[in-house]
Tab-separated table of C-alpha atoms in Angstrom:
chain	number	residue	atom	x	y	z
A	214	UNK	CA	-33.059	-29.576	36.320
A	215	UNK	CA	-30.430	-29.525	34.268
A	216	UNK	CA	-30.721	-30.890	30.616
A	217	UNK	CA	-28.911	-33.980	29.451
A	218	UNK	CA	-27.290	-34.255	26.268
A	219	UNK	CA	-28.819	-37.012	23.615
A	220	UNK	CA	-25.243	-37.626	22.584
A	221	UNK	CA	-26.680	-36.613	18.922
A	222	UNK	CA	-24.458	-35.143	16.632
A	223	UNK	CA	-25.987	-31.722	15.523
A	224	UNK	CA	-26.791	-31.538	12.337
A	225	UNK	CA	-24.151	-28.500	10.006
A	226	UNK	CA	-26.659	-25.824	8.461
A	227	UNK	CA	-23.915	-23.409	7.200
A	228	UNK	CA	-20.542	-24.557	6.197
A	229	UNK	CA	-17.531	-22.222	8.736
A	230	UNK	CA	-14.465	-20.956	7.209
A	231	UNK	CA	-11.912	-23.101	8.156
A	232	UNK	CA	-9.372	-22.524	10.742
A	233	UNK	CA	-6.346	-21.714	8.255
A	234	UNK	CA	-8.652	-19.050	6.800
A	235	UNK	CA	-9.642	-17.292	9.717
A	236	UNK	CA	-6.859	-16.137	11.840
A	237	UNK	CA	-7.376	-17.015	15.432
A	238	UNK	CA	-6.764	-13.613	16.653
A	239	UNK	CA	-9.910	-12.477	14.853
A	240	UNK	CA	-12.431	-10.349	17.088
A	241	UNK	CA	-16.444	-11.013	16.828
A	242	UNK	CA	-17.913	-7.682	15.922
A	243	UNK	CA	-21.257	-6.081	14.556
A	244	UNK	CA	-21.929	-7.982	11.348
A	245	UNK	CA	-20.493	-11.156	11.929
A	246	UNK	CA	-22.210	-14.300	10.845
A	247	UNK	CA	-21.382	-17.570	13.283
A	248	UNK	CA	-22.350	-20.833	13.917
A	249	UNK	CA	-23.573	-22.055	17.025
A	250	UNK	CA	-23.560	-25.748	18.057
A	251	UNK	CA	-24.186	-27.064	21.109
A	252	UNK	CA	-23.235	-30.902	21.423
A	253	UNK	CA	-25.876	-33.421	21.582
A	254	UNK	CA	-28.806	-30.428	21.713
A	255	UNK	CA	-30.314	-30.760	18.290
A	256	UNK	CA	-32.746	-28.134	18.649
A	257	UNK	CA	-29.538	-25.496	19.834
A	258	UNK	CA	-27.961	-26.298	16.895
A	259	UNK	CA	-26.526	-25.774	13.385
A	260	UNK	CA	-28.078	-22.502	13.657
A	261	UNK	CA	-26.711	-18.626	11.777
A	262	UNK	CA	-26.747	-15.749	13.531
A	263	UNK	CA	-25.901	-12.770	12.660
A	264	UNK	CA	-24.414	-10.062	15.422
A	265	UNK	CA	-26.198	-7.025	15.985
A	266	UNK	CA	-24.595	-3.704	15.865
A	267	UNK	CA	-23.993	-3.946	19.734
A	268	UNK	CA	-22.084	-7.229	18.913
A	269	UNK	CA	-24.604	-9.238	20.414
A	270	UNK	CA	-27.031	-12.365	19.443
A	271	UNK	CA	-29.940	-13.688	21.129
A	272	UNK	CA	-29.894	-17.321	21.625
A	273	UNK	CA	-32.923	-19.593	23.034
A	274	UNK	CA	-33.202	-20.115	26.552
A	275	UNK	CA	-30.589	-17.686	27.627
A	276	UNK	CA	-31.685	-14.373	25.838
A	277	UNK	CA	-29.263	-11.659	24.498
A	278	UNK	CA	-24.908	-12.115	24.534
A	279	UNK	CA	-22.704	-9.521	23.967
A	280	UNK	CA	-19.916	-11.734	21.715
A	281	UNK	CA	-18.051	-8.176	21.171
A	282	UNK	CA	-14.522	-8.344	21.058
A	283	UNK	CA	-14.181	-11.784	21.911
A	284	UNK	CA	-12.228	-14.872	19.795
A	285	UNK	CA	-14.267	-17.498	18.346
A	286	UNK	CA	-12.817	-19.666	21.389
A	287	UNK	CA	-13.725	-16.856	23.888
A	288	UNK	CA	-17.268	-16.725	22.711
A	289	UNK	CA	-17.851	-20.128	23.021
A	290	UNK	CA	-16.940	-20.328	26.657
A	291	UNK	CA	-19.095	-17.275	27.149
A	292	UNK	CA	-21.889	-19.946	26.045
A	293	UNK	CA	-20.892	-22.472	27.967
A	294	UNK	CA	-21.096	-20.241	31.508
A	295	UNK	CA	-24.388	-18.921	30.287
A	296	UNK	CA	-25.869	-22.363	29.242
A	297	UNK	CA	-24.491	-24.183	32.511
A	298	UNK	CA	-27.714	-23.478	34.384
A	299	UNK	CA	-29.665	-25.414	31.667
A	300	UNK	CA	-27.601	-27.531	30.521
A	301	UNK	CA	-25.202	-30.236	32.450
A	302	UNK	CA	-21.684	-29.873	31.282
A	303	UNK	CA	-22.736	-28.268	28.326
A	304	UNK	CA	-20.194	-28.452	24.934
A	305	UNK	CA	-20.796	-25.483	22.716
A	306	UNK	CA	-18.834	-24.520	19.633
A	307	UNK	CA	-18.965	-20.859	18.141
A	308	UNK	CA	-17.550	-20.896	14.549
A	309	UNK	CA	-17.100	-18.194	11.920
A	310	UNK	CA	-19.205	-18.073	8.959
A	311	UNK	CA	-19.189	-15.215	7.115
A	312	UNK	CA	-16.394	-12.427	8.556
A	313	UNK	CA	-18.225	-8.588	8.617
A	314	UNK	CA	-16.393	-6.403	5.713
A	315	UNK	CA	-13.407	-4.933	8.097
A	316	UNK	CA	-12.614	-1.395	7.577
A	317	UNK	CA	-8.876	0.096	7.753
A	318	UNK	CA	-7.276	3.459	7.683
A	319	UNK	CA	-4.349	3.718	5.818
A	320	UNK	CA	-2.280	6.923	5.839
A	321	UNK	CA	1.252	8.828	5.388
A	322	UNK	CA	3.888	7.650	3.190
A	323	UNK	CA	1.533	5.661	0.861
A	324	UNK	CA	0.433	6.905	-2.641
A	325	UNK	CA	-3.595	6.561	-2.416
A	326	UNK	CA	-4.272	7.440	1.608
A	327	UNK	CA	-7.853	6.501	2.845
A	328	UNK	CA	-10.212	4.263	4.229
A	329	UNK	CA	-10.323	0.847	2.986
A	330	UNK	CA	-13.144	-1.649	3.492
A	331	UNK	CA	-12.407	-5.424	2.482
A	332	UNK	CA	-15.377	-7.635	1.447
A	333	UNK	CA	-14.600	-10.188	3.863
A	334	UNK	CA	-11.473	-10.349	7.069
A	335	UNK	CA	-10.412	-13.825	6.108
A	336	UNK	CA	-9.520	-14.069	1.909
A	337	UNK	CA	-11.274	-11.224	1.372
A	338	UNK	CA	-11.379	-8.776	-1.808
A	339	UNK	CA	-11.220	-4.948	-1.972
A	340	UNK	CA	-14.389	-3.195	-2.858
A	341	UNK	CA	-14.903	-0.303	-4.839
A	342	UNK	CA	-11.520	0.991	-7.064
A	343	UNK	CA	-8.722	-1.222	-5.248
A	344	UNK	CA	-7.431	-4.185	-7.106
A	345	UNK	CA	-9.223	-7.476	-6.551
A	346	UNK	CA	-7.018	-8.894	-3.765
A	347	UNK	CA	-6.909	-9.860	0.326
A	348	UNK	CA	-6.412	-7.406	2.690
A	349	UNK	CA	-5.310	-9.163	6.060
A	350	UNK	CA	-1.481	-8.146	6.278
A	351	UNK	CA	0.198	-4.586	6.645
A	352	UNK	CA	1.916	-5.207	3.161
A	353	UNK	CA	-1.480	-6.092	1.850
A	354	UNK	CA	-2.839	-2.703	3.066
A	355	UNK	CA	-0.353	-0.991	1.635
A	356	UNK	CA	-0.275	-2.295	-1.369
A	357	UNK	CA	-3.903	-1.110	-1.764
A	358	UNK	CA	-3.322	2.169	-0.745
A	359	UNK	CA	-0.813	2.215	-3.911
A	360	UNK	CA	2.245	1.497	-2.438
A	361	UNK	CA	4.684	3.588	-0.551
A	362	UNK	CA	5.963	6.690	-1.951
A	363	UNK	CA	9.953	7.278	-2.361
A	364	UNK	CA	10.229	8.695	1.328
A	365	UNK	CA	7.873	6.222	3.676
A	366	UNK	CA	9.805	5.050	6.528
A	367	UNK	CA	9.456	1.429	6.583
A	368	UNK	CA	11.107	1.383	9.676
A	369	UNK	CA	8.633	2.887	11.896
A	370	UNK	CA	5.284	2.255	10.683
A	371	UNK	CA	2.658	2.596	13.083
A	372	UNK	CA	-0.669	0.333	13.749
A	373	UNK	CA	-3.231	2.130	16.173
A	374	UNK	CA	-5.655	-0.718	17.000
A	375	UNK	CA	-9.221	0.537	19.294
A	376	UNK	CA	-9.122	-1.423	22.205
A	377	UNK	CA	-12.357	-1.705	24.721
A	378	UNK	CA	-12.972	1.588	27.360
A	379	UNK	CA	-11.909	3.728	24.494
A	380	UNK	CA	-8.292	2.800	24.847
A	381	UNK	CA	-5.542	2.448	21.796
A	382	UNK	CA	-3.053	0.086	21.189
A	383	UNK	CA	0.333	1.092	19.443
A	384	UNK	CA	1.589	-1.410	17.428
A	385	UNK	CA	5.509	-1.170	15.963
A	386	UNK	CA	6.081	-2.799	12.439
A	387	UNK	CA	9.678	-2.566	10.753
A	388	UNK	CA	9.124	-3.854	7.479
A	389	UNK	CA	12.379	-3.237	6.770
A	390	UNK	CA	13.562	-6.425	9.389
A	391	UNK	CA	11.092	-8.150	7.022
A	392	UNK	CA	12.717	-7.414	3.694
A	393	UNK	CA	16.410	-7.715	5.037
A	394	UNK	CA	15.724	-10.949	7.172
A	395	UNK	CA	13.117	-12.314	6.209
A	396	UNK	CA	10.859	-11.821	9.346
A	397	UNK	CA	7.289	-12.006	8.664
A	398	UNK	CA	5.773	-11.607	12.322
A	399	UNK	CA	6.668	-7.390	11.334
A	400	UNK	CA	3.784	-8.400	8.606
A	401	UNK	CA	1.248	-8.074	11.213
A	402	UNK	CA	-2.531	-9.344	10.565
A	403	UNK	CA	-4.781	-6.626	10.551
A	404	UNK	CA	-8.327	-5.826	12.524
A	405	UNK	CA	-11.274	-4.455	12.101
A	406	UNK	CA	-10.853	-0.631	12.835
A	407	UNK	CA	-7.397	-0.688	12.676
A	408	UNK	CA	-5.265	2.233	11.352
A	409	UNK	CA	-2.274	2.081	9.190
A	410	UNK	CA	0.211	5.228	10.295
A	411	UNK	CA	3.734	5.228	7.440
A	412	UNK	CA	5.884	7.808	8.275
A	413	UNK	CA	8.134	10.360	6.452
A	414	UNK	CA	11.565	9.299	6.317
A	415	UNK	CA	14.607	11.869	8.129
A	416	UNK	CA	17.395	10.606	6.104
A	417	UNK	CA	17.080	8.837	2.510
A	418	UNK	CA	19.545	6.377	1.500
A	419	UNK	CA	19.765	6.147	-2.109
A	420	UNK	CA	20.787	2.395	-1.367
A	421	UNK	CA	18.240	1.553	0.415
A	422	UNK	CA	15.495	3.565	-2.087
A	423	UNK	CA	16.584	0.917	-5.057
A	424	UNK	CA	16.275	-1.920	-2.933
A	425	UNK	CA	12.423	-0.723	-1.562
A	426	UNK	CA	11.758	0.126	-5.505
A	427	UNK	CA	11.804	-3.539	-6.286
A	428	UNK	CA	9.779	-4.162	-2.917
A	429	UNK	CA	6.310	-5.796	-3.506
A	430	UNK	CA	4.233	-2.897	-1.610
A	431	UNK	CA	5.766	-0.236	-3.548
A	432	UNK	CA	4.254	0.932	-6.796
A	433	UNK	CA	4.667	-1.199	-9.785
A	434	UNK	CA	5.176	2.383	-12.161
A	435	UNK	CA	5.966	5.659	-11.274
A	436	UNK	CA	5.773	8.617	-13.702
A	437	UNK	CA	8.789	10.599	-15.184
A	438	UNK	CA	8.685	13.269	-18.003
A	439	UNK	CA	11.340	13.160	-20.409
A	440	UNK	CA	11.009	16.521	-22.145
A	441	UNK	CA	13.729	17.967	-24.770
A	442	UNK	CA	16.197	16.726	-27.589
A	443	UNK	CA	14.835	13.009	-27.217
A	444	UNK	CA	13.610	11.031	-30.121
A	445	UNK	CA	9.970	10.693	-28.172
A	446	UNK	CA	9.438	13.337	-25.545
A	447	UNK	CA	6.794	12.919	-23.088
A	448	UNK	CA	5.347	11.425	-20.177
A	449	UNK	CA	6.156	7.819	-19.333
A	450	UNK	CA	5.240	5.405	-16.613
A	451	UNK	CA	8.001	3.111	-15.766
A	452	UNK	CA	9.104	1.069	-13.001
A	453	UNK	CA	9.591	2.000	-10.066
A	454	UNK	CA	13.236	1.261	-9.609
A	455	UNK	CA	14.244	3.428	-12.870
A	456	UNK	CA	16.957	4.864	-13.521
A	457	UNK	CA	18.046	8.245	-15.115
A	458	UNK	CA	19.895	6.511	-17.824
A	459	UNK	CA	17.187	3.888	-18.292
A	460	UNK	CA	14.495	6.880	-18.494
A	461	UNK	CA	16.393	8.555	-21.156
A	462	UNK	CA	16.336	5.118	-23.416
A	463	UNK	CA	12.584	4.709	-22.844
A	464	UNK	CA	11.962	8.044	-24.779
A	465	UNK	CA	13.872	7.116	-27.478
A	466	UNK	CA	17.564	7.606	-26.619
A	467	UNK	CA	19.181	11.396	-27.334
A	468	UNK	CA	18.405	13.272	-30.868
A	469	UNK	CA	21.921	12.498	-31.733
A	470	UNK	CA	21.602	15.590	-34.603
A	471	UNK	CA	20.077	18.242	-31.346
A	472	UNK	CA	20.724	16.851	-27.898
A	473	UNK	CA	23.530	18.243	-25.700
A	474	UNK	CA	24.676	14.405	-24.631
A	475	UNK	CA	27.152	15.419	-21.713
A	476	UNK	CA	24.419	16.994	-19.470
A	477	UNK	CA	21.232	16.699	-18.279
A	478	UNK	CA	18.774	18.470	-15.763
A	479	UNK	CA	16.878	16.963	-13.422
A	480	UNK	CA	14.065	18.560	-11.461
A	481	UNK	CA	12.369	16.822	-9.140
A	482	UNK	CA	9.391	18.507	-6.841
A	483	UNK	CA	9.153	17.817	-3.359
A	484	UNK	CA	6.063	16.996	-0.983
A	485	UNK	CA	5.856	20.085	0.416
A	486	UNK	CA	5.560	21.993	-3.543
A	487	UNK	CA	8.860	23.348	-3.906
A	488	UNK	CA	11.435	21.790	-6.510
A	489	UNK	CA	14.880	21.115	-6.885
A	490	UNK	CA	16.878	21.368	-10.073
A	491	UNK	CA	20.394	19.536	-10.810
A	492	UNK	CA	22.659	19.441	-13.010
A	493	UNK	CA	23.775	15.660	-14.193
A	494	UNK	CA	26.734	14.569	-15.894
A	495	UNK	CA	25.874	11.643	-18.355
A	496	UNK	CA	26.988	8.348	-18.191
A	497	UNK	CA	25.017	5.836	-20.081
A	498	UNK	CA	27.368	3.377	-19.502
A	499	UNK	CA	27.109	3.622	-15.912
A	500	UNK	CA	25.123	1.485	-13.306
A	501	UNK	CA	22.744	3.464	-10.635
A	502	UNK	CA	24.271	6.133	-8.802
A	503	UNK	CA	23.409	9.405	-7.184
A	504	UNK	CA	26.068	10.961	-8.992
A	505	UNK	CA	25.521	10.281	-12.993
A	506	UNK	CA	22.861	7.855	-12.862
A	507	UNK	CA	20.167	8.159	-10.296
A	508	UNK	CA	16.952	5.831	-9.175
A	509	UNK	CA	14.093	8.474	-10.319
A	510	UNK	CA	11.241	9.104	-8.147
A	511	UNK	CA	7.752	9.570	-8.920
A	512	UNK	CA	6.941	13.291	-10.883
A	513	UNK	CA	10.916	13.552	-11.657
A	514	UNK	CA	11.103	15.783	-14.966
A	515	UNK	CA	14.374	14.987	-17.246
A	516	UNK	CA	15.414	17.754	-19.593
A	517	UNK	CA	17.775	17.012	-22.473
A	518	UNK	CA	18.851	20.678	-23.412
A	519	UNK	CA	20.513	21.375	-26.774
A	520	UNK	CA	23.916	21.292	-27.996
A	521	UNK	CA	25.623	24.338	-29.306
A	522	UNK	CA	25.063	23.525	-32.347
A	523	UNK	CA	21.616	23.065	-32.662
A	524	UNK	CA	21.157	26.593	-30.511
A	525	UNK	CA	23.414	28.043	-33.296
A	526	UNK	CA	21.337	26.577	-36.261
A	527	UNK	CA	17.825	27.880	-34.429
A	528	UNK	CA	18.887	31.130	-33.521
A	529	UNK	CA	20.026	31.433	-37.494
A	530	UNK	CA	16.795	30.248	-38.554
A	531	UNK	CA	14.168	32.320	-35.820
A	532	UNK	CA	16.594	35.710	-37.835
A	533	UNK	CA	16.287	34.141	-41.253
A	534	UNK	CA	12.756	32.963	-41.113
A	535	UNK	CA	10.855	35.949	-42.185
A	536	UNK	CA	13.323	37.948	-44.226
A	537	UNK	CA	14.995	37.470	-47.297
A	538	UNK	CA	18.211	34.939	-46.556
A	539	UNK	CA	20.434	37.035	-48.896
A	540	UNK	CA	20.006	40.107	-46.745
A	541	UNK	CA	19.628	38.223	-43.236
A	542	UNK	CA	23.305	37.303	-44.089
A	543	UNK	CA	24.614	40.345	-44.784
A	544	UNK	CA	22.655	41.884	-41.542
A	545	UNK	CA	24.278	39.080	-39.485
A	546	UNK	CA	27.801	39.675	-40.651
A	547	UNK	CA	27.084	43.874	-39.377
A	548	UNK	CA	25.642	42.496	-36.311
A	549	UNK	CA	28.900	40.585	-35.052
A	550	UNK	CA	31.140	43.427	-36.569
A	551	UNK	CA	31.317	42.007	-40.286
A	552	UNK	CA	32.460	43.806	-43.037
């Protein structure tokens, strides 16, 4: 026969996140602690169990329940079918207590690839080397795989989410919808096992680079070597939306007495290992532009060469250094056809 409900309100052993916290999309797995309370059954209730690494629990009365897969909701009406032989018209609440650490795969376009594992799905913190913050959003992910690099296609990011009978679900994300328009269903939530997939850009539009710079999931720094007739040569980190010209005045401006002012190079080296060199036409007056005053990208070396001048004065001095400087000058003038 059937058991009746006491109408008693079952007492709360473990407090359950509450339902802003814990997205409602979220998927029991191995790990999991929840809450089960069945209404007016004292003895079913206010009781934490953990789910096995099959993703099941075993409850009184009924024995073992797979909960794998399924939404809080969906597990509690799996209760409710299995209790219904004990129990007449049995109400049965499944809540989340603790979320299992969820583990993501972040790849491509991003500056630290890898596996990440968050200390808890719902306001959870990185573990391990990643700054303390949540990981629940694709930006979020990003953001701890350090950020994208200067050629991610925001576009077409990819989210390959395991699905049961060893299927895969493709999931499109344009985050670039989301930073034009403001659209923040592209900033998906993201699942246990999910992976992360930013591709390599076909095209780059130096436009569109500045505006991504200033974009929260890229890197806060990049580095840039200034190297040459500056005042402080050197490596510098500096934001990621730098400029050439800005670059240049982080290392001290030119050596106004050495520097060749009108030109600079600028080699930057590619993904794939091989580098390209240009030739820049100063403009310090000038705002960003591909032409005379480009957004810099991460590993970009700037070389201030030196005027004519200063090549003059050291070539005079490497022939005068180690000889008398009466004689050097006399040896110069027969070198360049003196008298």
């Amino acid at each position: 026969m059937p058991y009746e409900p006491s109408g008693r309100v079952p007492s709360r052993a473990a407090a359950a996140i509450p339902a802003e916290a814990a997205s409602t999309e979220y998927t029991l797995g191995a790990g999991d602690q929840v809450r089960v309370d069945v209404f007016g059954v004292a003895d079913l209730s206010g009781t934490t169990y953990t789910l096995l690494s099959d993703g099941s629990l075993t409850l009184p009365w009924v024995g073992k329940v797979v909960l794998q897969g399924l939404t809080t909701e969906k597990a509690s009406e799996t209760l409710v079918q299995r209790y219904r032989r004990y129990i007449h018209r049995p109400s049965i609440t499944v809540s989340l207590v603790s979320p299992r650490p969820v583990r993501i795969g972040v790849v491509g376009e991003v500056n630290r690839p890898g596996a990440y594992t968050t200390g808890q799905s719902a306001g959870g913190t990185i573990e391990g080397d990643g700054a303390a913050a949540p990981i629940r959003t694709v930006t979020q992910a990003i953001q701890a795989a350090g950020g994208i690099t200067q050629l991610a296609d925001i576009r077409n990011i990819e989210i390959r989410r395991p699905q049961l009978g060893n299927r895969q679900e493709v999931i499109r994300v344009d985050l670039w919808a989301f930073l034009q328009a403001g659209e923040l269903d592209q900033d998906i939530p993201l699942r246990d096992g999910d992976t992360l997939i930013v591709p390599t850009v076909s095209a780059l539009d130096p436009r569109e680079a500045v505006q991504l710079a200033a974009a929260n999931f890229s890197p806060e720094t990049v580095r840039i070597n200034v190297v040459g007739e500056v005042k402080s040569p050197g490596t510098l980190a500096l934001q990621s939306n730098t400029s050439l010209n800005q670059a240049i005045l982080a290392a001290g401006g030119f050596d106004l007495t050495r520097a060749r002012t009108s030109e600079v190079q600028l080699i930057r080296i590619n993904p794939d290992g091989s580098a390209v060199r240009r030739e820049i036409q100063v403009d310090l007056s000038a705002e960003v532009n591909e032409a005379t005053n480009p957004a810099l990208r991460n590993n970009d070396i700037v070389v201030v060469g030196r005027s004519g001048l200063a090549r003059t004065g050291d070539f005079l001095n490497t022939l005068l250094g180690p000889i008398n400087p009466f004689v050097g000058v006399f040896s110069i003038l027969r070198i360049f056809g003196g008298n």
